Amino acid sequence: MQRGKLRSLIAGFAVAAAALLLAPGSAQAVPSFARQTGFACEACHTVFPELTPYGRRFKLNGYTVDILPQVSGITPSKEQTLMLNQLPPLSFMFQTSYTSTKKALPDTALPDAFAKNGQVLFPQQASLFYAGRIAPNLGAFVQMTYDGTSGSFGWDNTDIRYARLANENFLWGLSLNNNPTVQDLWNTTSAWQSPFDQRSATAPGPGAGTMIDGGLADAGVAGVSAYGYLYNSVYVELGAYRSAPAAAQIDSTSTNVVKGAAPYWRLAYEHQWGRHSLEVGAYGVEAKLYPGGDVPLSGPTNKYSDWALDSQYQYIGDENLVSVTATYIHEKQTLDATYGAGASSNPSDTLKTLRIGASYYYDRKYGGALGYFSTTGSSDDLLYAQGDPVTGFANSKPDSKGWTAELDWVPYENTKIALQYTMYDKFNGGDTNYDGAGRNAKDNNTLYLLGWINF
Amino acid sequence: MKTIIALAVGAVLAAGSTAALAQDQEGAKALATGVCSACHGPQGHSISPVFPNLAGQQSAYITLQLDAFRSHERGDPNARAYMWGMASQLSDTSIKGLADYYAAQKPAVGEIGDKPLMAEGQKIYTQGIAAQGVPACASCHGKDAEGAGAFPRLAGQHADYLVAQLQGFQSGTRANAPIMANVVRSMSPEQIKAAATYAASR
């Protein structure tokens, strides 16, 4: 091969590898798991994407339980070197939605004019998944997504894992993934939060959020973690993330670039009795980030120390399903870089998020959910500046609070229709005129209708 | 000389077959701990009543059930949702190995239900309900509900699971067991609950 060609191939591969780790959105249950295991969705999901105790077990095991005909290879010493499903475990997901806010959003070009309220996205999101075993003890969950708002196709949630059962009381594994918490087993954490795993892609959302609650994932990271599961109840995980945005090189044009590696940790205890299960846990991340955005990637960094508590309760009856999830996240921001550059008024700030939700399903078909959310934090004139209408913070505070309610209909195990309403008591620091341009928190109240199919 | 060769061949064959047997047992144990235990629990002691305890279950009965899942003859909702796929790739040898593995585990200890229910259950279990043509359960499942061969152990099972199965026999979703369909045909929901509670508590 010519050198030039080789070089461009390597470069191409590097770009592809970087693209592979692009910022993820949200993903779900996948029918290829059902095809691979022969289990109906209900074995692993209460209602997708929330996992049952067995679903957590299947994920812990590296997505490897399999009943399909295999293409296999062994060495003379009978070591298994290949074990591939004869049919690739592919699935497809399609989401379409309708969003309307209480008050229409301002026109992006004309002053004093308004955009059309009532946005239909068709699709909101469409994804292709490879989800299943790829080798003995090795499995993958890989999602490619077409995003209806940006009109682009990109790499989404990825979790490639290796798992070994040492004995009945100890299982360990490794996960290579691109979204801190995408590897998690409970639906309290950011990547797979339940009950409101889906929200409108077009309505305005609160502007402030912590790193562990999606901030790092949005910045584009990739990481490895090692986990152990003891006595079917204690889960311990330790990992580290590095920056891996979808760019050929990481430089001053990137934002929130991780210095070195950011350690991630997770501890949880789950108790199961009869048809009930209860989890209590903690998780967190320590990230030193160069803010970037036209600032060289050297010198001081911002340090984000996040710790969080979470708990999940599930009752899985023949007819009645009840789930309650809660998490509290505390973030300490030591803003050496941002403060030094005069872009924050305080050298350090805090940000706290609380989320509680409960859902009930009858017959796994008809359901409803109610939840409360709140993000509050330090007042900071520069960090939370007035900015643009709708997205700005006129009161220098990050606070957003409110309620979400949802009605669900799941006519088939792989089809869900959800009608959701979100009410804001506070939005970006205020209730009335929060953006300094006359918009009230309540104006962002959002009605959202979602149709969602997996096959 | 001939006898020596014959003996030697015999020894090799014997050694070979015990090795194969040991391997089967190892394989069955690995399958049980690696795959089945995720639902049926370590050593066949499960937590949720959706998943039956397998510990101490009759080997012949387990074999028959896995066969019935594999051939889709046992088709109640949970059999379809969970066990059809699971059993589809099991070979006859692994089924036998799994059945023997679970039969050899120590059965779970049954839970005692509330008194009036237990009393009614005991009556049905030991004497049947003559007026409704319900035979005594003990006549097939044994005095202590330990089962025998193709008659399953009920002792130590989750009562909720037993109730669900009896409902399945009655409604015809678990349609491959004419004997049990006959037994439960005329039983009321309360009688089903009582009999299941008593049998599970043994």
XYZ file of C-alpha atoms in Angstrom:
657
model
C 0.000 0.000 0.000
C 1.209 3.528 -0.772
C 2.298 5.548 2.238
C -0.130 8.365 1.541
C -2.980 5.962 1.256
C -1.988 4.245 4.477
C -1.748 7.582 6.234
C -5.179 8.666 5.072
C -6.537 5.283 6.066
C -5.123 5.708 9.553
C -6.487 9.239 9.726
C -9.838 7.978 8.526
C -9.780 5.300 11.159
C -8.919 7.841 13.845
C -11.835 10.020 12.761
C -14.121 7.007 12.732
C -12.886 6.008 16.170
C -13.486 9.528 17.440
C -16.920 9.582 15.839
C -17.567 6.293 17.548
C -17.407 8.098 20.843
C -19.594 11.016 19.974
C -21.927 12.504 22.523
C -24.846 10.203 23.150
C -28.514 11.014 23.490
C -30.884 8.437 24.815
C -31.479 4.824 23.961
C -33.772 2.016 24.908
C -34.602 -1.599 25.059
C -33.833 -3.506 21.962
C -35.666 -6.347 20.288
C -32.408 -7.956 19.181
C -31.875 -8.883 22.838
C -35.256 -10.593 22.776
C -34.357 -12.385 19.533
C -31.033 -13.477 20.970
C -32.328 -14.746 24.313
C -35.802 -15.934 23.368
C -37.172 -13.955 26.315
C -40.089 -11.625 25.856
C -39.263 -7.982 26.691
C -40.930 -8.388 30.067
C -38.146 -10.677 31.283
C -35.730 -7.749 31.282
C -37.959 -4.679 31.354
C -40.869 -3.604 33.502
C -41.744 -1.270 30.646
C -38.811 -0.354 28.445
C -36.269 1.048 29.114
C -36.552 0.362 32.879
C -34.838 -2.894 33.859
C -36.173 -5.719 36.023
C -33.836 -7.564 38.390
C -33.265 -10.133 35.643
C -32.576 -7.362 33.119
C -29.883 -5.997 35.431
C -28.438 -9.469 35.642
C -28.408 -9.828 31.858
C -26.564 -6.514 31.521
C -24.091 -7.475 34.260
C -23.426 -10.695 32.373
C -22.329 -8.686 29.348
C -25.481 -9.185 27.229
C -24.275 -12.708 26.476
C -27.144 -15.106 27.249
C -27.889 -16.597 23.883
C -30.024 -19.258 22.236
C -29.366 -18.535 18.573
C -27.442 -20.794 16.201
C -23.773 -19.811 16.413
C -20.804 -19.646 14.123
C -18.058 -20.830 16.435
C -14.348 -21.494 16.441
C -12.098 -23.301 18.902
C -8.363 -23.923 19.271
C -6.959 -27.489 19.522
C -7.019 -27.011 23.305
C -10.762 -26.339 23.020
C -10.496 -22.704 23.910
C -13.409 -20.874 22.340
C -12.104 -18.252 19.926
C -15.246 -17.336 18.077
C -18.914 -17.318 18.918
C -21.027 -15.222 16.591
C -24.766 -15.180 16.149
C -25.556 -16.422 12.658
C -27.793 -13.423 12.273
C -26.429 -10.098 13.523
C -28.413 -8.798 16.510
C -29.783 -5.676 14.867
C -32.731 -3.597 15.942
C -34.400 -0.476 14.795
C -36.066 2.267 16.783
C -38.358 4.993 15.567
C -39.727 7.927 17.565
C -42.092 10.607 16.427
C -43.349 13.453 18.574
C -45.479 16.535 18.941
C -44.449 19.376 21.248
C -46.263 22.486 22.243
C -45.203 25.038 24.850
C -47.659 27.127 26.846
C -46.444 30.233 25.082
C -44.881 30.123 21.638
C -41.131 30.718 21.395
C -39.843 33.976 19.916
C -39.099 33.976 16.205
C -35.388 33.383 15.607
C -35.134 36.186 13.011
C -37.927 38.715 13.494
C -38.196 40.741 16.700
C -41.602 40.632 18.414
C -42.732 37.762 16.184
C -43.353 34.219 17.396
C -42.502 30.811 16.056
C -45.270 28.390 15.196
C -46.274 26.536 18.332
C -46.925 22.810 18.000
C -43.875 21.166 16.534
C -44.138 17.793 14.873
C -40.929 15.797 14.540
C -41.084 12.879 12.157
C -38.845 11.306 13.164
C -37.791 12.857 16.447
C -35.141 10.199 16.509
C -34.450 7.010 14.588
C -31.796 4.567 15.718
C -30.102 1.451 14.542
C -28.726 -0.849 17.247
C -26.248 -3.645 17.347
C -27.053 -5.232 20.659
C -26.015 -8.684 21.695
C -23.198 -11.104 22.162
C -20.120 -10.605 19.997
C -17.854 -13.299 21.464
C -17.805 -15.625 24.466
C -18.178 -13.354 27.546
C -18.207 -10.260 25.347
C -21.293 -8.297 24.404
C -22.142 -4.940 22.946
C -24.846 -2.352 22.976
C -24.140 0.100 20.188
C -26.540 2.753 18.952
C -26.416 4.896 15.811
C -28.940 7.692 15.807
C -30.507 10.019 13.315
C -31.475 13.129 15.224
C -34.583 14.829 13.839
C -33.729 18.260 15.294
C -30.204 18.491 13.880
C -31.012 16.368 10.816
C -27.784 14.428 11.211
C -26.761 10.837 11.736
C -24.258 10.137 14.492
C -22.843 7.787 17.027
C -24.899 7.424 20.184
C -24.797 5.331 23.375
C -22.185 2.617 23.345
C -21.453 0.022 26.004
C -19.133 -2.845 25.135
C -18.609 -5.211 27.998
C -16.717 -8.275 29.077
C -18.062 -10.256 32.022
C -17.037 -13.353 33.944
C -18.846 -15.282 36.609
C -16.200 -16.319 39.122
C -18.715 -18.300 41.155
C -22.353 -18.065 42.231
C -21.545 -15.192 44.535
C -19.156 -13.131 42.477
C -19.337 -11.720 39.006
C -16.907 -9.186 37.543
C -16.626 -7.332 34.310
C -15.295 -4.431 32.281
C -17.256 -1.834 30.369
C -15.976 0.387 27.584
C -18.487 3.173 27.075
C -19.075 6.761 26.018
C -21.472 8.092 28.614
C -20.847 7.956 32.361
C -23.865 5.965 33.740
C -24.824 4.315 30.428
C -23.330 1.174 31.995
C -25.361 1.552 35.168
C -27.968 -1.016 36.191
C -30.555 1.146 37.882
C -32.830 3.730 36.323
C -31.993 6.489 38.754
C -28.860 7.672 36.975
C -28.729 10.041 34.053
C -28.351 7.838 30.985
C -31.405 5.635 31.555
C -33.459 7.627 34.014
C -36.960 6.469 34.673
C -39.843 7.330 34.567
C -39.157 10.282 32.266
C -36.517 8.775 30.027
C -37.867 10.802 27.132
C -38.444 14.529 26.947
C -39.213 16.905 24.148
C -36.280 17.581 21.864
C -37.536 21.025 20.845
C -39.007 22.637 23.970
C -36.640 24.769 26.067
C -35.070 22.857 28.962
C -33.322 24.108 32.117
C -29.919 25.594 31.307
C -27.890 24.355 34.270
C -26.967 20.747 34.985
C -24.213 18.825 36.711
C -21.379 16.964 34.998
C -22.454 13.502 36.136
C -26.016 14.215 35.070
C -25.213 14.489 31.376
C -22.658 17.326 31.260
C -19.659 15.094 30.713
C -21.465 12.890 28.224
C -22.411 15.981 26.205
C -18.795 17.130 26.159
C -17.832 13.848 24.481
C -15.944 11.318 26.572
C -14.897 7.699 26.452
C -14.017 5.563 29.426
C -13.357 2.157 30.863
C -14.663 0.848 34.121
C -14.312 -2.352 36.086
C -17.183 -3.694 38.132
C -17.908 -6.441 40.585
C -21.204 -7.837 41.829
C -21.124 -9.722 45.111
C -23.671 -11.987 46.736
C -26.305 -10.834 44.239
C -26.584 -7.603 46.145
C -23.458 -5.438 46.310
C -22.303 -3.594 43.207
C -18.952 -1.813 43.063
C -17.584 0.005 40.044
C -14.559 2.171 39.362
C -13.683 3.771 36.054
C -12.095 6.718 34.305
C -13.110 8.906 31.380
C -11.057 10.869 28.868
C -12.188 13.432 26.339
C -13.224 11.944 23.039
C -15.356 14.462 21.200
C -16.163 13.917 17.561
C -13.279 15.989 16.244
C -10.094 15.066 14.454
C -8.089 16.853 17.121
C -8.889 18.310 20.492
C -7.833 21.949 20.763
C -9.071 25.376 21.797
C -12.136 25.000 19.584
C -13.348 22.153 21.817
C -15.151 22.860 25.090
C -14.932 21.155 28.483
C -11.894 19.041 27.692
C -10.929 16.563 30.420
C -7.414 17.050 31.818
C -5.952 13.578 32.134
C -8.708 11.232 33.129
C -11.796 11.765 35.245
C -12.432 9.017 37.798
C -15.981 7.664 38.069
C -17.233 5.547 40.945
C -20.399 3.702 41.842
C -21.510 1.740 44.875
C -24.912 0.159 45.284
C -26.723 -2.347 47.416
C -29.845 -4.128 46.245
C -32.171 -6.240 48.298
C -34.803 -8.413 46.666
C -37.689 -10.049 48.465
C -40.676 -11.706 46.849
C -41.699 -9.463 43.988
C -40.002 -6.414 45.466
C -36.562 -4.944 45.053
C -34.939 -1.970 46.729
C -31.652 -0.358 45.784
C -29.719 2.302 47.641
C -26.491 3.641 46.260
C -24.054 6.424 45.617
C -22.052 7.504 42.590
C -19.878 10.340 41.450
C -17.177 11.742 39.250
C -14.163 14.015 39.724
C -13.391 15.952 36.570
C -10.779 18.598 35.845
C -11.855 20.362 32.696
C -10.267 22.944 30.436
C -13.151 25.197 29.496
C -11.751 25.604 25.946
C -13.863 27.707 23.605
C -11.013 29.772 22.111
C -8.870 29.399 25.232
C -5.733 27.234 24.923
C -5.861 23.818 26.597
C -3.249 24.574 29.242
C -2.977 26.346 32.575
C -5.715 26.284 35.180
C -8.735 24.000 34.961
C -12.192 23.946 36.457
C -12.633 21.140 38.911
C -16.018 19.479 39.242
C -16.537 17.205 42.237
C -19.825 15.396 41.956
C -21.277 12.982 44.439
C -24.771 11.614 44.337
C -27.138 9.382 46.269
C -29.830 7.309 44.642
C -32.521 4.825 45.465
C -34.905 2.696 43.468
C -37.860 0.595 44.515
C -39.711 -1.814 42.236
C -42.709 -4.031 42.696
C -43.320 -6.372 39.789
C -46.642 -8.131 40.135
C -48.589 -10.063 37.539
C -50.910 -7.119 36.991
C -49.466 -4.208 38.922
C -46.063 -2.645 38.437
C -44.798 0.087 40.713
C -41.463 1.877 40.503
C -40.063 4.755 42.491
C -36.727 6.327 41.641
C -34.852 9.143 43.314
C -31.479 10.779 43.057
C -29.785 13.716 44.702
C -26.646 15.136 43.105
C -24.236 17.583 44.691
C -21.623 19.292 42.561
C -18.818 21.484 43.842
C -17.317 23.598 41.070
C -13.866 25.046 41.707
C -13.681 27.409 38.764
C -9.958 28.264 38.630
C -9.984 28.617 34.851
C -13.311 30.369 34.388
C -12.832 32.682 37.385
C -9.264 33.463 36.297
C -10.591 34.423 32.879
C -13.192 36.701 34.477
C -16.120 34.616 33.292
C -17.522 33.748 36.718
C -18.071 36.029 39.707
C -17.158 33.398 42.299
C -14.047 31.246 42.520
C -16.270 28.330 43.397
C -19.960 27.488 43.079
C -22.255 24.622 43.945
C -25.047 23.067 41.962
C -27.555 20.557 43.325
C -30.123 18.443 41.560
C -32.947 16.430 43.069
C -35.186 14.152 41.055
C -37.980 11.912 42.323
C -40.388 9.984 40.182
C -42.970 7.251 40.593
C -44.738 5.219 37.990
C -47.548 2.719 37.973
C -48.545 0.323 35.218
C -51.548 -1.927 35.014
C -51.061 -5.110 32.970
C -47.889 -3.583 31.509
C -50.255 -1.730 29.189
C -51.723 1.320 30.867
C -49.495 3.488 32.963
C -48.940 6.814 34.560
C -46.065 8.611 36.197
C -45.487 11.677 38.298
C -42.201 13.317 39.164
C -40.600 16.335 40.764
C -37.321 17.898 39.700
C -35.228 20.687 41.081
C -31.830 22.144 40.289
C -30.545 24.916 42.534
C -27.177 26.484 43.141
C -24.985 29.471 43.899
C -25.838 32.849 42.564
C -23.222 33.925 40.010
C -23.684 37.085 37.874
C -21.269 36.060 35.162
C -21.771 32.320 34.969
C -25.541 32.764 34.866
C -25.734 35.904 32.770
C -28.777 37.440 31.126
C -27.775 36.227 27.655
C -30.424 35.543 25.047
C -34.199 35.492 25.425
C -35.599 32.096 26.525
C -32.196 30.555 27.370
C -30.835 33.422 29.530
C -30.628 33.809 33.309
C -31.682 37.364 34.289
C -31.559 36.606 38.033
C -27.969 35.258 38.122
C -29.244 31.957 39.522
C -29.319 28.511 37.950
C -32.541 27.394 39.662
C -35.184 25.398 37.805
C -37.963 23.438 39.484
C -41.154 21.769 38.520
C -43.276 18.721 37.967
C -43.764 16.240 35.169
C -46.764 13.979 34.690
C -47.209 11.321 32.057
C -49.827 8.905 30.767
C -48.646 5.846 28.880
C -50.200 3.279 26.658
C -48.163 0.239 25.670
C -50.374 -1.634 23.174
C -47.575 -4.068 22.347
C -44.469 -4.865 24.356
C -42.370 -2.960 21.797
C -44.615 0.052 21.226
C -45.251 2.958 23.559
C -47.365 6.065 23.302
C -46.762 8.699 25.949
C -48.524 11.949 26.710
C -46.399 14.117 28.979
C -46.861 17.503 30.610
C -44.034 19.418 32.300
C -44.783 22.394 34.545
C -42.107 24.839 35.632
C -42.356 26.723 38.909
C -38.943 28.189 38.217
C -36.864 28.285 35.080
C -33.259 29.478 34.796
C -33.384 31.319 38.099
C -36.821 32.912 38.137
C -40.564 32.513 37.892
C -41.540 35.697 36.140
C -39.445 37.452 33.498
C -36.649 34.967 34.136
C -34.761 35.851 30.943
C -35.083 39.631 31.211
C -37.036 39.561 27.954
C -40.444 39.088 29.538
C -40.722 35.293 29.487
C -42.114 33.540 32.559
C -41.173 30.072 33.777
C -44.734 28.865 33.126
C -44.524 29.912 29.481
C -42.173 26.968 29.008
C -44.695 24.435 30.311
C -44.563 21.699 27.730
C -47.096 19.292 26.305
C -45.355 16.426 24.601
C -46.825 13.487 22.746
C -44.469 10.678 21.825
C -44.887 7.600 19.649
C -42.131 5.056 20.011
C -41.574 1.725 18.262
C -38.717 -0.787 18.565
C -38.365 -3.728 16.209
C -4.304 -62.577 27.027
C -7.781 -62.128 25.592
C -9.247 -61.541 28.994
C -6.545 -59.008 29.812
C -7.333 -57.070 26.630
C -11.022 -57.332 27.328
C -10.461 -56.082 30.859
C -8.255 -53.262 29.650
C -10.800 -52.208 27.033
C -13.508 -52.427 29.636
C -11.488 -50.251 31.995
C -10.854 -47.673 29.275
C -14.515 -47.621 28.334
C -15.540 -47.305 31.940
C -13.008 -44.534 32.520
C -14.211 -42.827 29.345
C -17.835 -42.911 30.323
C -17.288 -41.672 33.867
C -15.181 -38.847 32.447
C -17.962 -38.012 30.015
C -20.485 -38.161 32.807
C -18.347 -35.912 34.984
C -18.087 -33.495 32.081
C -21.860 -33.513 31.620
C -22.327 -32.832 35.300
C -19.795 -30.022 35.168
C -21.524 -28.630 32.082
C -24.940 -28.787 33.730
C -23.611 -27.092 36.837
C -21.993 -24.337 34.782
C -25.253 -23.787 32.919
C -27.221 -23.779 36.164
C -24.938 -21.293 37.916
C -24.189 -19.176 34.862
C -27.591 -18.936 33.225
C -30.529 -20.438 35.127
C -29.540 -18.985 38.507
C -30.212 -15.451 37.266
C -33.911 -16.258 37.609
C -34.167 -19.504 39.576
C -31.616 -18.340 42.134
C -28.406 -19.887 43.434
C -28.868 -23.668 43.892
C -32.425 -23.288 42.623
C -33.699 -21.072 45.450
C -35.413 -18.151 43.776
C -36.599 -14.887 45.276
C -39.572 -13.770 43.207
C -42.569 -16.125 43.027
C -42.615 -15.555 39.263
C -39.665 -17.954 39.169
C -40.320 -21.396 40.659
C -37.846 -22.916 43.087
C -36.126 -25.831 41.399
C -34.140 -27.083 44.400
C -35.132 -30.616 45.297
C -37.645 -30.841 42.449
C -38.118 -34.319 40.993
C -35.579 -35.023 38.275
C -38.111 -36.771 36.014
C -40.542 -33.866 36.361
C -37.881 -31.272 35.478
C -36.946 -33.305 32.422
C -40.571 -33.484 31.325
C -41.064 -29.736 31.796
C -37.932 -28.698 29.920
C -39.015 -31.019 27.150
C -42.484 -29.443 27.183
C -41.011 -25.918 27.010
C -38.745 -26.962 24.167
C -41.620 -28.442 22.184
C -43.907 -25.498 23.130
C -46.434 -27.899 24.670
C -46.411 -26.028 27.968
C -47.632 -22.649 26.826
C -48.839 -20.552 29.759
C -47.846 -16.867 29.486
C -44.689 -17.053 31.606
C -43.630 -20.314 29.993
C -43.708 -18.505 26.645
C -42.118 -15.287 27.866
C -39.215 -16.967 29.638
C -38.770 -20.667 29.156
C -39.512 -21.316 25.481
C -36.405 -19.460 24.413
C -34.327 -20.767 27.282
C -35.166 -24.426 26.596
C -34.980 -24.234 22.811
C -31.246 -24.890 22.589
C -30.939 -27.419 25.414
C -29.866 -30.885 24.318
C -31.313 -34.024 25.885
C -28.030 -34.543 27.735
C -27.993 -31.059 29.228
C -31.638 -31.414 30.217
C -30.828 -34.627 32.054
C -27.785 -33.018 33.677
C -29.760 -29.958 34.793
C -32.605 -32.107 36.121
C -30.193 -34.186 38.193
C -28.338 -31.097 39.403
C -31.502 -29.404 40.686
C -32.986 -32.614 42.094
C -29.860 -32.981 44.225
C -30.119 -29.493 45.795
C -31.602 -28.984 49.213
C -35.283 -27.967 48.881
C -36.485 -24.615 50.159
C -38.358 -24.500 53.439
C -42.048 -23.791 52.929
C -43.744 -20.728 54.343
C -46.651 -21.229 56.723
C -49.800 -19.370 55.657
C -52.549 -18.055 57.923
C -54.391 -20.551 60.037
C -57.890 -20.850 58.536
C -56.397 -21.055 55.048
C -53.953 -23.758 56.151
C -56.741 -25.753 57.802
C -58.914 -25.669 54.696
C -55.876 -26.452 52.569
C -54.923 -29.409 54.679
C -58.390 -30.873 54.253
C -58.297 -30.509 50.488
C -54.735 -31.731 50.268
C -55.225 -34.864 52.332
C -58.868 -35.732 51.584
C -59.854 -33.920 48.423
C -63.334 -32.402 48.050
C -65.656 -35.333 47.560
C -68.718 -33.211 46.761
C -66.923 -31.561 43.836
C -65.079 -34.639 42.639
C -61.662 -33.232 43.597
C -59.222 -36.037 44.495
C -56.785 -35.770 47.394
C -53.613 -34.046 46.221
C -51.598 -36.299 48.515
C -52.522 -39.339 46.461
C -50.207 -38.140 43.684
C -47.957 -35.447 45.163
C -47.193 -37.468 48.310
C -48.037 -37.056 51.975
C -45.469 -34.310 52.474
C -45.868 -32.860 48.973
C -42.410 -34.128 48.107
C -43.567 -35.488 44.740
C -42.363 -38.605 42.976
C -41.044 -39.020 39.450
C -43.410 -37.198 37.096
C -45.458 -35.862 40.030
C -43.815 -32.603 41.036
C -42.673 -31.578 44.487
C -44.921 -28.806 45.765
C -43.363 -28.499 49.227
C -41.221 -25.397 49.627
C -42.511 -23.891 46.381
C -43.723 -20.264 46.244
C -47.460 -20.424 46.984
C -48.091 -17.625 44.440
C -46.440 -19.707 41.747
C -48.554 -22.751 42.604
C -51.720 -20.642 42.491
C -50.728 -19.285 39.073
C -50.148 -22.821 37.796
C -53.471 -24.095 39.133
C -55.202 -21.150 37.448
C -53.335 -22.058 34.269
C -54.569 -25.653 34.422
C -58.087 -24.369 34.998
C -58.151 -21.734 32.265
C -56.330 -23.969 29.819
C -53.236 -21.801 29.294
C -51.111 -24.646 30.714
C -52.955 -27.127 28.556
C -50.597 -30.094 28.412
C -51.582 -31.588 31.770
C -55.022 -33.228 31.443
C -54.694 -34.888 34.856
C -54.369 -31.552 36.642
C -57.018 -29.905 34.472
C -59.392 -32.543 35.745
C -58.307 -32.058 39.345
C -58.885 -28.286 39.418
C -61.901 -28.117 37.093
C -64.452 -27.446 39.839
C -62.222 -25.749 42.418
C -63.062 -22.198 43.507
C -60.337 -19.516 43.699
C -60.397 -19.781 47.520
C -59.983 -23.550 47.411
C -57.088 -23.170 44.976
C -55.413 -20.662 47.242
C -55.921 -22.861 50.318
C -54.567 -26.021 48.673
C -51.565 -24.170 47.235
C -50.755 -22.477 50.538
C -50.869 -25.756 52.410
C -48.851 -27.688 49.825
C -46.191 -24.973 49.674
C -45.819 -24.960 53.454
C -44.886 -28.637 53.707
